[in-house]
Structure formats: structure tokens, C-alpha cells
CSV table of C-alpha atoms in Angstrom, one decimal:
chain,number,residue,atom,x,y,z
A,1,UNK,CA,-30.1,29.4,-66.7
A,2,UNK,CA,-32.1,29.1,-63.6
A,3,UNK,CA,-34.5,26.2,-65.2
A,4,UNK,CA,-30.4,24.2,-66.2
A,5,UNK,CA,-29.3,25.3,-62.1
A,6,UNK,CA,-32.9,23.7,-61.6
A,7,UNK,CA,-31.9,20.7,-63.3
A,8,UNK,CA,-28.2,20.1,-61.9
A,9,UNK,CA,-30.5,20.5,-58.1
A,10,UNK,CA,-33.1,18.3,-59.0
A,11,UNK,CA,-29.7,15.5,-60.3
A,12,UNK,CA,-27.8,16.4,-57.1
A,13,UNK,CA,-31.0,15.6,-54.8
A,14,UNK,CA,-31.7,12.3,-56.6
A,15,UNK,CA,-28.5,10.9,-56.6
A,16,UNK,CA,-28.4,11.7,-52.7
A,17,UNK,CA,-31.4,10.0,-51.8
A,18,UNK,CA,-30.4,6.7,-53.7
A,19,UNK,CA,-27.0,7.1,-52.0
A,20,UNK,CA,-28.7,7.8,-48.7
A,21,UNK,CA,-30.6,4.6,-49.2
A,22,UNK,CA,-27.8,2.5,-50.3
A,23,UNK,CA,-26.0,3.9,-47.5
A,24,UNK,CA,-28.8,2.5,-45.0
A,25,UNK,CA,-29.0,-1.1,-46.3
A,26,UNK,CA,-25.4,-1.1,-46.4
A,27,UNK,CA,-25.1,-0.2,-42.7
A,28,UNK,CA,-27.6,-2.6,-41.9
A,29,UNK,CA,-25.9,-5.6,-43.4
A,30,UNK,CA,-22.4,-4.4,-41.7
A,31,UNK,CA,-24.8,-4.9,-38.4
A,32,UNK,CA,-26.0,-8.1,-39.5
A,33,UNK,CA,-22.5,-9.2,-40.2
A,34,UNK,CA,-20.7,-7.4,-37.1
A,35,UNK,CA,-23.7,-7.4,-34.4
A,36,UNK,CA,-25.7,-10.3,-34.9
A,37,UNK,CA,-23.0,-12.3,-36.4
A,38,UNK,CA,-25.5,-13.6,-38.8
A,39,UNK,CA,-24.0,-16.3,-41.4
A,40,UNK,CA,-22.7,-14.9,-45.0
A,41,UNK,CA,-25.7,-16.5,-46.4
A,42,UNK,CA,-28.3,-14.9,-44.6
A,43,UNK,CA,-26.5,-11.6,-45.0
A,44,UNK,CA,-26.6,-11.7,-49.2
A,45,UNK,CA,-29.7,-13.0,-49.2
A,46,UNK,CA,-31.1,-10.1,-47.1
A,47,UNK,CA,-29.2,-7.4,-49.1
A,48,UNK,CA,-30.7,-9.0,-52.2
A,49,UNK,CA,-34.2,-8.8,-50.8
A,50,UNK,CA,-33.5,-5.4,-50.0
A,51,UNK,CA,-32.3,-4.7,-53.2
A,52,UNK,CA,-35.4,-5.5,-55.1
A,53,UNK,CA,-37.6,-3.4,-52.4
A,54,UNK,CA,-35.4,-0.5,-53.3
A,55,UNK,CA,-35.5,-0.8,-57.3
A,56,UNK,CA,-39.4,-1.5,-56.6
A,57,UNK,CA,-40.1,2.0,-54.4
A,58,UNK,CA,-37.6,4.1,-57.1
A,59,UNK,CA,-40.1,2.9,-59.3
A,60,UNK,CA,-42.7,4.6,-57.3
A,61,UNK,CA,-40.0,7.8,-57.2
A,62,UNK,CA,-39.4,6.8,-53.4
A,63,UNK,CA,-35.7,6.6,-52.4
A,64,UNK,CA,-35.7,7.4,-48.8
A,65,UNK,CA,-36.4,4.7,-46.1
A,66,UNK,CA,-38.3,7.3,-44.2
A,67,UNK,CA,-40.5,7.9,-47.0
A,68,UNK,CA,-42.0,4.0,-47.3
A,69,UNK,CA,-45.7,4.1,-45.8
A,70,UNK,CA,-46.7,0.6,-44.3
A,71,UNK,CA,-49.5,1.0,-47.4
A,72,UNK,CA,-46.1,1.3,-49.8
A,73,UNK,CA,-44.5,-2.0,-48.3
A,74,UNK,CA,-48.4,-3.9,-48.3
A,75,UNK,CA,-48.6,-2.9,-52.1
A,76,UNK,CA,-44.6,-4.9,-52.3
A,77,UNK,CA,-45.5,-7.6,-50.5
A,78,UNK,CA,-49.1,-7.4,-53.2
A,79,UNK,CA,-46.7,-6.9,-55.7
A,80,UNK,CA,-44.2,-10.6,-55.2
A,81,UNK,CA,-47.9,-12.3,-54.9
A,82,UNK,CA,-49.1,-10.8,-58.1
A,83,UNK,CA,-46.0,-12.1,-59.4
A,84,UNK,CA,-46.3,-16.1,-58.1
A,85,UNK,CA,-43.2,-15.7,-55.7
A,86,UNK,CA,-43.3,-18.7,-53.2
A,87,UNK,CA,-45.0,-18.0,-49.6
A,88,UNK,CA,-41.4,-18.7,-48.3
A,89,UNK,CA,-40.1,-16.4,-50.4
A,90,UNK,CA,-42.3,-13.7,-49.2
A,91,UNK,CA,-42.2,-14.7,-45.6
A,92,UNK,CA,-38.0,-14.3,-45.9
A,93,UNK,CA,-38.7,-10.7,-47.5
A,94,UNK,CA,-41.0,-9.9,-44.6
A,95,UNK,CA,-38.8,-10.9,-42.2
A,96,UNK,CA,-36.1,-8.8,-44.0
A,97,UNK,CA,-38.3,-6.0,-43.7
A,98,UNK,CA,-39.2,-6.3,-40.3
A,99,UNK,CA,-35.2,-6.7,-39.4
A,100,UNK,CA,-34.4,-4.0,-41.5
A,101,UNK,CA,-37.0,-1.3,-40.1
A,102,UNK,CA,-36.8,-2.3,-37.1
A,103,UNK,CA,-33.0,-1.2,-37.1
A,104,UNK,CA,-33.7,2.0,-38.8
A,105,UNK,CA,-36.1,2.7,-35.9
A,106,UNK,CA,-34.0,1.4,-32.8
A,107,UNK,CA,-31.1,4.1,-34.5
A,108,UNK,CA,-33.5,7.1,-35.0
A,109,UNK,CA,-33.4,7.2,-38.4
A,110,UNK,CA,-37.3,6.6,-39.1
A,111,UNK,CA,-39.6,8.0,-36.8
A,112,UNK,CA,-42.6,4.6,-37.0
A,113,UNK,CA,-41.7,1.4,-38.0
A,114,UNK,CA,-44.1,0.7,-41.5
A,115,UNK,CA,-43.5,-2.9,-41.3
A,116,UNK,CA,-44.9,-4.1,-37.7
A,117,UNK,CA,-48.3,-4.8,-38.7
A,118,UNK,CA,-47.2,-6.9,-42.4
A,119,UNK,CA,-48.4,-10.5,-41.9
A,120,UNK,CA,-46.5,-13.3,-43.4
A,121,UNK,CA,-48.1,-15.6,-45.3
A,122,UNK,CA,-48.9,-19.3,-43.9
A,123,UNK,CA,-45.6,-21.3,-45.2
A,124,UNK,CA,-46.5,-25.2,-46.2
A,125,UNK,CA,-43.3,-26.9,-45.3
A,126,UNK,CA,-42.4,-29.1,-48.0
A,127,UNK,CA,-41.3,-32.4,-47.3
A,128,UNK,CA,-37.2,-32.8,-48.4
A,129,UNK,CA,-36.4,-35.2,-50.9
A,130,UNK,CA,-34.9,-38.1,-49.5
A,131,UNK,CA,-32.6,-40.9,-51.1
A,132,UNK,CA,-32.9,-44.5,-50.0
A,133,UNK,CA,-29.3,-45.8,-48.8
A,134,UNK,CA,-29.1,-48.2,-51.9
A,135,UNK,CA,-29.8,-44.9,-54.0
A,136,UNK,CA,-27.3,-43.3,-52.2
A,137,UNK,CA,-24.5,-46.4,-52.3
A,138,UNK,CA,-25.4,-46.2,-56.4
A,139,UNK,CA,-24.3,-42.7,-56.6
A,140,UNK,CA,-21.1,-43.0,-54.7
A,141,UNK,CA,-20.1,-45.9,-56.4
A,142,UNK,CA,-20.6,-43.9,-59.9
A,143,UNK,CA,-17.2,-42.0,-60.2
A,144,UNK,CA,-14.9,-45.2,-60.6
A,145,UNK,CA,-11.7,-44.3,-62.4
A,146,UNK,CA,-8.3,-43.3,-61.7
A,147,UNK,CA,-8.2,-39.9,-63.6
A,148,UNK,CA,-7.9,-36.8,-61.3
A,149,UNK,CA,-11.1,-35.8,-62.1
A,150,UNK,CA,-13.2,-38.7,-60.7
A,151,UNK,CA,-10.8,-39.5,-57.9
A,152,UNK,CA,-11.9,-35.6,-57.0
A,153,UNK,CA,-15.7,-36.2,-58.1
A,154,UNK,CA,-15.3,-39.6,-55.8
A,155,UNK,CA,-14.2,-37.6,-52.4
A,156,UNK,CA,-16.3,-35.0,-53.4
A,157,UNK,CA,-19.7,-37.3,-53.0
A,158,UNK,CA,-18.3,-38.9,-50.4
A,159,UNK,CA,-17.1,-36.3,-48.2
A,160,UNK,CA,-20.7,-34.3,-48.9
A,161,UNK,CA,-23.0,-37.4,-47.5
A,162,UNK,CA,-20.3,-38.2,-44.8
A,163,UNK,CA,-21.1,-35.0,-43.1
A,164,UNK,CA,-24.5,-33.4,-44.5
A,165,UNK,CA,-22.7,-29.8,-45.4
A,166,UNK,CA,-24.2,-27.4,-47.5
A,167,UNK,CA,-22.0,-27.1,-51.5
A,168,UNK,CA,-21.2,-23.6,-50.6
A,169,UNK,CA,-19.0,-25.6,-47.6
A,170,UNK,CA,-17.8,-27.9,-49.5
A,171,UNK,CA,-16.4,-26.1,-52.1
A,172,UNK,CA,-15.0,-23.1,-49.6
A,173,UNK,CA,-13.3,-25.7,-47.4
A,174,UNK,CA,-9.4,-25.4,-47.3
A,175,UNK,CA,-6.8,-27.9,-47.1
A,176,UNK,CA,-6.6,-26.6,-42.9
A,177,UNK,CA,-10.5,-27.3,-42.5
A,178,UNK,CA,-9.4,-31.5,-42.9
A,179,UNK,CA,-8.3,-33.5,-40.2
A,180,UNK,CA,-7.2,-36.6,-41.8
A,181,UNK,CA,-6.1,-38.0,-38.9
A,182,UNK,CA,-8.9,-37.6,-36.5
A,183,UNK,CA,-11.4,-37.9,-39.4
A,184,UNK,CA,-13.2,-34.4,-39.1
A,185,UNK,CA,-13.8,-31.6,-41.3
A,186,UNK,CA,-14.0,-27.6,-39.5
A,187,UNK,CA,-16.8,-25.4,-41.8
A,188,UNK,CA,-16.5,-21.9,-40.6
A,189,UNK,CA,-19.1,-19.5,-40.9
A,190,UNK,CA,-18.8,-15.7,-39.9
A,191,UNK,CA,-17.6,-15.9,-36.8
A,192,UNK,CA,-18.8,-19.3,-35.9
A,193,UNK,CA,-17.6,-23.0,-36.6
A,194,UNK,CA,-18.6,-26.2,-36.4
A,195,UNK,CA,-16.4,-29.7,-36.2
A,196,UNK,CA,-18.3,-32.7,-38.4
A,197,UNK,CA,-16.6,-35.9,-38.4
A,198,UNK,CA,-16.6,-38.3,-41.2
A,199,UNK,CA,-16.0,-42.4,-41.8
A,200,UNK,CA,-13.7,-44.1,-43.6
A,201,UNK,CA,-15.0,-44.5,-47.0
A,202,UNK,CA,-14.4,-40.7,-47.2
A,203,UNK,CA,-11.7,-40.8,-45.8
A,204,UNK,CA,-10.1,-43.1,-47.7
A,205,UNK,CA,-11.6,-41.3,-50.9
A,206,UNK,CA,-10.3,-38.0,-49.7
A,207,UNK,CA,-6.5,-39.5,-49.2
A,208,UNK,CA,-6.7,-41.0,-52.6
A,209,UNK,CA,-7.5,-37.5,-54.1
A,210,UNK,CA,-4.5,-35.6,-52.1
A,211,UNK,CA,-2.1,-38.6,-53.3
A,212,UNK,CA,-3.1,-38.7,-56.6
A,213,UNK,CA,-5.2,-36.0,-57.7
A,214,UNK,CA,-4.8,-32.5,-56.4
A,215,UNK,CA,-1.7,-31.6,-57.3
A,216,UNK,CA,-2.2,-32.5,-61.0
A,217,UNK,CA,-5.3,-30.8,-60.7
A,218,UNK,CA,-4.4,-27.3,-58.9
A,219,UNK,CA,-2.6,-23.8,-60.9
A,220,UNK,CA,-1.7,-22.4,-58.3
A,221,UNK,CA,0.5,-25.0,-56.1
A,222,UNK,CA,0.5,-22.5,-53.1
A,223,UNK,CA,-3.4,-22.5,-52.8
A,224,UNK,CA,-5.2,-23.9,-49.8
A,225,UNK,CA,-8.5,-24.7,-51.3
A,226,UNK,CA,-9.3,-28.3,-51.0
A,227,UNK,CA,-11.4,-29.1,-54.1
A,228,UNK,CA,-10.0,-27.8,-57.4
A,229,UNK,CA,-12.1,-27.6,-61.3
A,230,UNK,CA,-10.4,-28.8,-64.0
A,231,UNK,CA,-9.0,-25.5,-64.8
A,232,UNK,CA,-7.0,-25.9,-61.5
A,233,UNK,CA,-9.4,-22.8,-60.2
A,234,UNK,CA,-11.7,-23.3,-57.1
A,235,UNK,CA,-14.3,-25.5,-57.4
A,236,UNK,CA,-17.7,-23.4,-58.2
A,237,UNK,CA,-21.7,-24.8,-57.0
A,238,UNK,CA,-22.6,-24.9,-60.6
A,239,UNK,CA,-20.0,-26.9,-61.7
A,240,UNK,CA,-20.5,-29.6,-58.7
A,241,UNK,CA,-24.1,-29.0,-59.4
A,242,UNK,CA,-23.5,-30.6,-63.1
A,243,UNK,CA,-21.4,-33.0,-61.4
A,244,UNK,CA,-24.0,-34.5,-59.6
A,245,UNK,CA,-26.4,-35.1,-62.1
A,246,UNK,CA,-24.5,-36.4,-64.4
A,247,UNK,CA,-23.5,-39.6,-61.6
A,248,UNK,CA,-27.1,-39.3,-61.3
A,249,UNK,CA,-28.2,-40.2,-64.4
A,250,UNK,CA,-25.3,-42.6,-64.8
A,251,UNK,CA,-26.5,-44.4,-61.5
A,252,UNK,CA,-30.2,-44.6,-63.1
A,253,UNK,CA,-31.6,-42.8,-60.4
A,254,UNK,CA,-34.9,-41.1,-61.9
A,255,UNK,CA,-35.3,-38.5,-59.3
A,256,UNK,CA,-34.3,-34.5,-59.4
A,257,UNK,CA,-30.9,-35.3,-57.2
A,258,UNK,CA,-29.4,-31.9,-56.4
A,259,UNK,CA,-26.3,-31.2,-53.8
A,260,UNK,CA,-28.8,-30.8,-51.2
A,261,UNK,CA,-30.7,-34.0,-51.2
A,262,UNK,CA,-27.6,-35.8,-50.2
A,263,UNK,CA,-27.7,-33.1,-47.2
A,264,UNK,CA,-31.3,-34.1,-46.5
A,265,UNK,CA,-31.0,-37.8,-47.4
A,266,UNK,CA,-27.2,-37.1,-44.4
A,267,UNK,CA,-29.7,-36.1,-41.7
A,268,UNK,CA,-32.6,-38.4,-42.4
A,269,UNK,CA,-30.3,-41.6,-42.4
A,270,UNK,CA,-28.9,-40.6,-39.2
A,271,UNK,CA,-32.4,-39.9,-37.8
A,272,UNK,CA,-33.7,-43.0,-38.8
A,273,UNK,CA,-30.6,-45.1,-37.2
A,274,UNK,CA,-31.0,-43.6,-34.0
A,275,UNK,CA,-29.2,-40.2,-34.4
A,276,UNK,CA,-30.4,-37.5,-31.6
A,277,UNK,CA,-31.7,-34.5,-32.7
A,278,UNK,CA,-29.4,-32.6,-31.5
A,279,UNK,CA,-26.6,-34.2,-32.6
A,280,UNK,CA,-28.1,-33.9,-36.1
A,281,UNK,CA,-28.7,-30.1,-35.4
A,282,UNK,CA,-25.0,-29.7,-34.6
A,283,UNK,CA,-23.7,-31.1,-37.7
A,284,UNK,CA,-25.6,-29.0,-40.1
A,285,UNK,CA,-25.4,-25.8,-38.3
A,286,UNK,CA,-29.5,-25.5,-38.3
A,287,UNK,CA,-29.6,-22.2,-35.5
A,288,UNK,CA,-33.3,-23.9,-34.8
A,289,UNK,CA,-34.1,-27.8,-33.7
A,290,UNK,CA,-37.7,-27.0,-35.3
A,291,UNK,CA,-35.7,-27.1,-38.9
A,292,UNK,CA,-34.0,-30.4,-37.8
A,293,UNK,CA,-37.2,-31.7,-36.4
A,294,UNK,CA,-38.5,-32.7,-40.1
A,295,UNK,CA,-36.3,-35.4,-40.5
A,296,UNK,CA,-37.9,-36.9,-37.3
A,297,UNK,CA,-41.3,-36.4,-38.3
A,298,UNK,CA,-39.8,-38.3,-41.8
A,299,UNK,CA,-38.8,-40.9,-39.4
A,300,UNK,CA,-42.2,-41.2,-38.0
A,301,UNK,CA,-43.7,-41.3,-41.2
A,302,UNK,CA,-41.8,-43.9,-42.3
A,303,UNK,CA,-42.8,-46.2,-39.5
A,304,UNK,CA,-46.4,-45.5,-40.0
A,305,UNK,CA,-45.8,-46.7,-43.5
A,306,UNK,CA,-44.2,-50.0,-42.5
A,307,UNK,CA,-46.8,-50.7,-39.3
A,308,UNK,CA,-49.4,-50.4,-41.9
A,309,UNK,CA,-47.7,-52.8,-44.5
A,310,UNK,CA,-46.5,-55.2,-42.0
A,311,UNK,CA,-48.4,-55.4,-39.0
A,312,UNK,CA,-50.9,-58.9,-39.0
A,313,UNK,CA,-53.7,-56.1,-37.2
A,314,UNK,CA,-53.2,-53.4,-39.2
């Protein structure tokens, strides 16, 4: 009897501790979210990397934050090496550690914070793919008929390289986020927003798919959402994903074209016409100019390339 009371003990103290732990990460994400108004993004990708660090020290029979020696969270960081996890990846999940603990020690809840003397590796930054404008102009001129769905793959692309949003904006926007008129889209993000204007090719793509498109397209005619699937559901990133590569293999481009290198290919283009950097910062929400700053450095590169081609001394 007293080895089964035992038992239910030993079950009732286990399930604490992992509640107590959830309970921790989950309050630091509601600070994330309410405090530093961090963007919906950053905030999964935290309680992701969290996540793991918790399944990793149950493993290890630890379930309590203030349990975790700064040996414990070495041994992790050891651990996503061991396993070929990129430097930025493990640079993100130190950071998150270092946000996280730092928290827990700023509220009381763990005496020393474990993670101030982790190091984060040295990140390379990799050079963004970037297409040419003619690579670009090739895509966009891929979806060409009148059925619903390329009108709506046509505004898509269009709408994506007219203002260098990320595909999780451009398949959240809402019919309220467009400004026809003035030519602007709104892309909210926690509590932040930011305007991005756009030219008239998507304009004119976008007003084609509202007048001919959408509404053939979309279940549910009191929705708001702007781009629709074929279903008449919201518009998911893998489907755009597939969307994309297959105008990218129809426009014979060899590359790995992704939703992102239009964002890339958006920023270097305006860069490399004469775009400030601030500007450019603005209209893709980068928090940091030193994220933005690549795309001048591609700029630079660029030149270098056609002083050494060109140039009678070179």
C-alpha cells in the first residue's frame, strides 16, 4: 500500500514539475508577446526552441528551470552541434536561452542565471539569393490566363515583388490591409504596422483578381482574407510555396526560387537603383539596418564586378 501511495507521489510530483515548467515558458512568451511586443514570428520560434530544451533536460530527468546547471545547457548547446544544426540555428537558441533566463532571474524564480557565460558560435552570413530583373520579369509574366486561379497566382507574384513582404504577410493580408486607391498595402504585426506601397503592374493585377477572381474563388463570401486556395480556404505558405516553383520552372529559371528570394531580389533592386537604406529597412520591417545593410554590400559587390569587367585600367 505504502510502496502504490509511493507511486501515485512520485506521478503527482512529475506531472508538477513538467507543468511548472510549461507554466514558465508559457509566461515568458505572454511577456514576449505583451512586454516586448516581439513579432508572432519570433514568439513561436522561441517557444519552439524552448520546447526542444525542455524534451532534451526531461531526458536527463530535469523538469524544473531552476534545476538546469550552466554545464546542463553547455552539454545542449554540445548536443545541436553533435547533431549538424546550423551556427545560426544555435546562435537563435542561445539567444533564446539567454532571453529566457534572464527573465526567470529578473522575476526571482531562479536564484543564477546558467546561461550568461554560453558563447554563440561565429555566424557566416550567407549571401541572399538574388534574381536579375529579366529573371524576375520572366516569372511575373508566367501566370497568363484568365482562369481564377492564375489571375490570383498573377497578383500574388506581383503584389509579393511590388513590396518585398514576407509569404506569411501575404497570405494573412485582408481585403482592409489594400488601399487600391492610394496603391499601399498595411502588414500588421503584434502590435506594430507598417504601410508599403506598390506600382501599377500590381495594381492592376490585384484589380483584375477582385473583378474577376475572388469571388468565384472564396466559400465563405463574408470572409475578409484577400488571397483565397482553390478550395475557397485561406491561402496556406506551402501551397504558394508550390506555386512558385512551378512558374519557376515554367519561366526556365534554373535556380532554387523560393517566396523569399523575390523578398531579397525586392530589396536588392531597390538598393541598386538608388533606394536608401532606410527606406528599404522600413518596407520590410527589418528591427536592425545591419540586416538591411547586405543588400548594399550586394550593391558594392556588384560594382566591383563591373569596374573589373569594364574599366580600360582595370
Amino acid at each position: 500500500m505504502i510502496f502504490a501511495t509511493g507511486k501515485i507521489l512520485v506521478a503527482i510530483v512529475y506531472e508538477r514539475n513538467i507543468r511548472d515548467l510549461e507554466k514558465e515558458i508559457s509566461t515568458f512568451i505572454t511577456y514576449l508577446h505583451n512586454v516586448k511586443k516581439m513579432s508572432l514570428n519570433t514568439e513561436l520560434s522561441y517557444k519552439r526552441d524552448l520546447g526542444k530544451v525542455s524534451t532534451y533536460m526531461a531526458g536527463k530527468g530535469i523538469y524544473d528551470p531552476a534545476n538546469i546547471t550552466a554545464e546542463n545547457l553547455k552539454e545542449y548547446i554540445s548536443y545541436l552541434q553533435d547533431n549538424n544544426f546550423s551556427a545560426a540555428t544555435i546562435s537563435r537558441n542561445i539567444a533564446c536561452l539567454k532571453s529566457f533566463y534572464h527573465f526567470l532571474h529578473k522575476e526571482g524564480k531562479v536564484e543564477v542565471d546558467v546561461s550568461e557565460n554560453l558563447k554563440a558560435p561565429k555566424v557566416v552570413k550567407k549571401v541572399p539569393e538574388i534574381m536579375t530583373t529579366k529573371e524576375v520579369i520572366r516569372l511575373l509574366e508566367q501566370p497568363k490566363g484568365d482562369s481564377p486561379k492564375e489571375v490570383r497566382d498573377k497578383a500574388m507574384l506581383e503584389l509579393l515583388y511590388a513590396t518585398g513582404i514576407r509569404v506569411s504577410e501575404l497570405i494573412s493580408l485582408k481585403l482592409s490591409d489594400v488601399n487600391l486607391q492610394m496603391g499601399f498595402v498595411v502588414c500588421k504585426d503584434s502590435n506594430k504596422e507598417r504601410v508599403i506601397p506598390f506600382g501599377h503592374e500590381a495594381r492592376a493585377a490585384l484589380l483584375s483578381y477582385l473583378e474577376k477572381a475572388r469571388d468565384a474563388m472564396l466559400e465563405d463570401q463574408a470572409s475578409d482574407i484577400l488571397f483565397v486556395n482553390c478550395s475557397g480556404q485561406p491561402m496556406s505558405r506551402q501551397g504558394f510555396w508550390k506555386l512558385i516553383k512551378y512558374y519557376a520552372k515554367k519561366a526556365g529559371i534554373e535556380a532554387d526560387i523560393t517566396p523569399h528570394t523575390l523578398r531579397h531580389s525586392f530589396a536588392a533592386h531597390l538598393v541598386e537603383n538608388g533606394a536608401d537604406l532606410r527606406s528599404v529597412q522600413e518596407m520590410l520591417g527589418h528591427s536592425d539596418i545591419s540586416t538591411t545593410q547586405i543588400y548594399a554590400n550586394l550593391n558594392h559587390s556588384r560594382i566591383r564586378e563591373v569596374y573589373s569587367k569594364a574599366h580600360p585600367r582595370r
